[in-house]
mmCIF file of C-alpha atoms in Angstrom:
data_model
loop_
_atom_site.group_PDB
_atom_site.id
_atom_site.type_symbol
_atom_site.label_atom_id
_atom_site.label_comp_id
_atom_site.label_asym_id
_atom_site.label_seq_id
_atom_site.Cartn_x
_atom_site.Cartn_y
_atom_site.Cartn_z
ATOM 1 C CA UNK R 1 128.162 116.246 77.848
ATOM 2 C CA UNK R 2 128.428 119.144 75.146
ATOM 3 C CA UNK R 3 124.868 121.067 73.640
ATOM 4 C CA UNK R 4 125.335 122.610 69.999
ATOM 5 C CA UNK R 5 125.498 126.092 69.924
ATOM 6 C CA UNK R 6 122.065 127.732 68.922
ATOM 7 C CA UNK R 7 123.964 129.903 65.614
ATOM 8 C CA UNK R 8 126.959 128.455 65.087
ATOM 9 C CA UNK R 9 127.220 124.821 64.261
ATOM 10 C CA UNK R 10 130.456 124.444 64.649
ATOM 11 C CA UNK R 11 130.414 125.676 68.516
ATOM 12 C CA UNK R 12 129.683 123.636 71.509
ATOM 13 C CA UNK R 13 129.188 124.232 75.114
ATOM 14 C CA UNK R 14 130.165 121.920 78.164
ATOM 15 C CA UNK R 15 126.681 120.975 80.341
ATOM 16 C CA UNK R 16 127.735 118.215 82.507
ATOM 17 C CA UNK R 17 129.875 114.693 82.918
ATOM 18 C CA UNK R 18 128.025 112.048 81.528
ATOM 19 C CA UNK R 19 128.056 110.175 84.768
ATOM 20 C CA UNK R 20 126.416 113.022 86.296
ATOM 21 C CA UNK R 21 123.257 111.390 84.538
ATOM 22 C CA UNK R 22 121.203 108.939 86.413
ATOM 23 C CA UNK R 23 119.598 106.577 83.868
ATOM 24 C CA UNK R 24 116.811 104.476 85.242
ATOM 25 C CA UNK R 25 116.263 100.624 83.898
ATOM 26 C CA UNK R 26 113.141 102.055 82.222
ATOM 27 C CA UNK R 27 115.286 104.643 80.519
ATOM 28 C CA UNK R 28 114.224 107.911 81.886
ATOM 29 C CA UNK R 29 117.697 110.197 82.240
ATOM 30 C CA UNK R 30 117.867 112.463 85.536
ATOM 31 C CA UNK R 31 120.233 115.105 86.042
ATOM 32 C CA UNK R 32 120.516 114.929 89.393
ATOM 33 C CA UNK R 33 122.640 118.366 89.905
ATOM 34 C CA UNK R 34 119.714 120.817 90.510
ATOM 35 C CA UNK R 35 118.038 118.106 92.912
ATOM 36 C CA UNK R 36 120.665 117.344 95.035
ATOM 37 C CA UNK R 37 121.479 121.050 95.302
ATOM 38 C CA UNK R 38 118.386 122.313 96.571
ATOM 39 C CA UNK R 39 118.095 119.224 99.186
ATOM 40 C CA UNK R 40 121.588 120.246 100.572
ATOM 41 C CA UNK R 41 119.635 123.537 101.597
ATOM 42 C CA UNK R 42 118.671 121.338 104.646
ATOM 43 C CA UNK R 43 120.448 122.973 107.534
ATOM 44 C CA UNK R 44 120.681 119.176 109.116
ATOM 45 C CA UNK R 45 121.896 117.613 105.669
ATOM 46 C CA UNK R 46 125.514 117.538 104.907
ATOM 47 C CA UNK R 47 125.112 116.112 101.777
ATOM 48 C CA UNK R 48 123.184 113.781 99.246
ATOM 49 C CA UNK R 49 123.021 111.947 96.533
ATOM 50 C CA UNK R 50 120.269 111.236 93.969
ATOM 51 C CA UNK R 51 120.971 107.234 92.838
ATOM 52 C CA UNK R 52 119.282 104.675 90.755
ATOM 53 C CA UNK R 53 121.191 103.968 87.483
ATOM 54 C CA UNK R 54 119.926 100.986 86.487
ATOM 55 C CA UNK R 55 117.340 100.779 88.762
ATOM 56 C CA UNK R 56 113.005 101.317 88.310
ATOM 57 C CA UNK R 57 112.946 103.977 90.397
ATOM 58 C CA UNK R 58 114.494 106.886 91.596
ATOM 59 C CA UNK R 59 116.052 106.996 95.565
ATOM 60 C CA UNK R 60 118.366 109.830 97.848
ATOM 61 C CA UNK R 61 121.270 109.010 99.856
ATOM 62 C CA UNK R 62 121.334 111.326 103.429
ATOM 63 C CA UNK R 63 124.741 112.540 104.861
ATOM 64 C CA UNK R 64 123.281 114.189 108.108
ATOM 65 C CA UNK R 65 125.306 116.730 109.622
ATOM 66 C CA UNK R 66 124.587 114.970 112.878
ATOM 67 C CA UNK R 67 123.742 111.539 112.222
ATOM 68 C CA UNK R 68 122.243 111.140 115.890
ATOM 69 C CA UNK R 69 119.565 113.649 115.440
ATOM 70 C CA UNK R 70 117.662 111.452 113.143
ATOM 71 C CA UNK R 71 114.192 111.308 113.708
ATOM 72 C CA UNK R 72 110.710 111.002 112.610
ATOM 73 C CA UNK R 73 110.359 114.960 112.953
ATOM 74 C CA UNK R 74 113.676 115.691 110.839
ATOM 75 C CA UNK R 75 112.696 113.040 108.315
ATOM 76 C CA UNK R 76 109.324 115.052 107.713
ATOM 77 C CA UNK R 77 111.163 118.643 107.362
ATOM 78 C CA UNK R 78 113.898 116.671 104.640
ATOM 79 C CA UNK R 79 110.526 115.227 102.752
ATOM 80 C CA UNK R 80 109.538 118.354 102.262
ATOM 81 C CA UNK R 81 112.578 119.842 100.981
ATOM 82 C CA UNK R 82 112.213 116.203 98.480
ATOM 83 C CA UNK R 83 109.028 117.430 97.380
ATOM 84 C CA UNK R 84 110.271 120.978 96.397
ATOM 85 C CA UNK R 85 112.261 119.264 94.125
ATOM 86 C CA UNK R 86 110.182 116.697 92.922
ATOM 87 C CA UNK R 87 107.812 119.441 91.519
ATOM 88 C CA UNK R 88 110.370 120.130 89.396
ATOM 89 C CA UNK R 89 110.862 117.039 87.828
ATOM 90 C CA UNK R 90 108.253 114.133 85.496
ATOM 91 C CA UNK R 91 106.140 112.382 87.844
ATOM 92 C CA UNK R 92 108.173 108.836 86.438
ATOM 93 C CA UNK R 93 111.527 110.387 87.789
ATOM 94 C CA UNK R 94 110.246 111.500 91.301
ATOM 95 C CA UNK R 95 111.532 110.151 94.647
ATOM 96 C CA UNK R 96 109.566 108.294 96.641
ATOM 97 C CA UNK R 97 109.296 108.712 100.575
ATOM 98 C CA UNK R 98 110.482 105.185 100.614
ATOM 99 C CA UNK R 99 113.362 105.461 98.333
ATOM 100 C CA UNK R 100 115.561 107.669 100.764
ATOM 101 C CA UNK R 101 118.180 106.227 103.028
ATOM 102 C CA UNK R 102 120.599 107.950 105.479
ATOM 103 C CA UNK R 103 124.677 107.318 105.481
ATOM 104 C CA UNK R 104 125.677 105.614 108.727
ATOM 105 C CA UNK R 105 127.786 107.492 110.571
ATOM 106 C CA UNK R 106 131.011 105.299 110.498
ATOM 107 C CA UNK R 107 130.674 105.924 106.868
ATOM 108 C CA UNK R 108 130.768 109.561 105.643
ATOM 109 C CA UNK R 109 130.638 110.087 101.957
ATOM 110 C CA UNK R 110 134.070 110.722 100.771
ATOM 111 C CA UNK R 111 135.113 114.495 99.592
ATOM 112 C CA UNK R 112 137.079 115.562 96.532
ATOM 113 C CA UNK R 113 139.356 117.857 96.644
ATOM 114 C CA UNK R 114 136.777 120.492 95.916
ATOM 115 C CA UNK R 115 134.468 119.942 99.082
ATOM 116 C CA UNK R 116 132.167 117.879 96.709
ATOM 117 C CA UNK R 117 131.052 113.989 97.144
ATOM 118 C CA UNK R 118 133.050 111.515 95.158
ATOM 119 C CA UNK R 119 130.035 109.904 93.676
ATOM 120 C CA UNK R 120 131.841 105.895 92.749
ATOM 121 C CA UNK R 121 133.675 105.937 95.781
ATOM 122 C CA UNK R 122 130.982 106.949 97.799
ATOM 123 C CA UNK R 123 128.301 104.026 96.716
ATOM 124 C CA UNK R 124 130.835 101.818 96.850
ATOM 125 C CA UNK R 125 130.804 102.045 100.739
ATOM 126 C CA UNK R 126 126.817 102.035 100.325
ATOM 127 C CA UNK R 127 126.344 99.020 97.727
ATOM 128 C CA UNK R 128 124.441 96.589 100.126
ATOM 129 C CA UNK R 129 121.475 99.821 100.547
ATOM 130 C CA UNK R 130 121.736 101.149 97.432
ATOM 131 C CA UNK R 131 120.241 97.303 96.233
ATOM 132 C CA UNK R 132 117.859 97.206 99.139
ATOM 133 C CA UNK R 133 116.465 100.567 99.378
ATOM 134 C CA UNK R 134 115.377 100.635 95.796
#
């Protein structure tokens, strides 16, 4: 996605893919980038994704560094870092407590060359939750 440049018209800048937009079925756009960013802060999170094109409502897929330390205490200390972030975005686009799901640990989200999540192939192995969980 390009932005017009402030003074000259004929001048654009590169902001993000397009499919680095989550549009929700009630047509609120998230840019997930900034979200997913500060949640990787976690020290136990590898990774995550925000998801729910298409959907009503927000949700966050969980790579845990170790996915055997997950627990009721960890999932308190992640919410938190969920509602940093939420207070950053419209209430409408905000993740619920009970839109968040953790990758199993047979299935690690799959890197890019550049140490970042390949975002298709990556819900593809997650399909079945990404339908349930939201």
């Amino acid at each position: 996605m390009y932005v017009r440049h402030p003074d000259n018209p004929n001048l654009w800048a590169f902001t993000s893919r397009s499919d680095d937009v989550v549009v929700l079925s009630n047509g609120y756009k998230i840019s997930p980038l900034d979200t997913e960013a500060l949640i990787s802060t976690h020290h136990e999170i590898e990774g995550c994704l925000l998801i729910g094109s298409g959907k009503p409502q927000a949700g966050l897929l969980i790579e845990l560094k170790d996915p055997s330390e997950r627990n009721n205490e960890l999932f308190d200390s992640i919410w938190a870092m969920v509602e940093r972030a939420n207070n950053s975005t419209f209430q409408k686009t905000r993740v619920q407590r009970d839109c968040i799901a953790f990758a199993e640990a047979d299935k690690p989200f799959i890197p890019t060359n550049k140490r970042t999540v390949k975002l298709r192939a990556t819900l593809e192995l997650y399909t079945y939750m990404v339908v349930l969980s939201i």
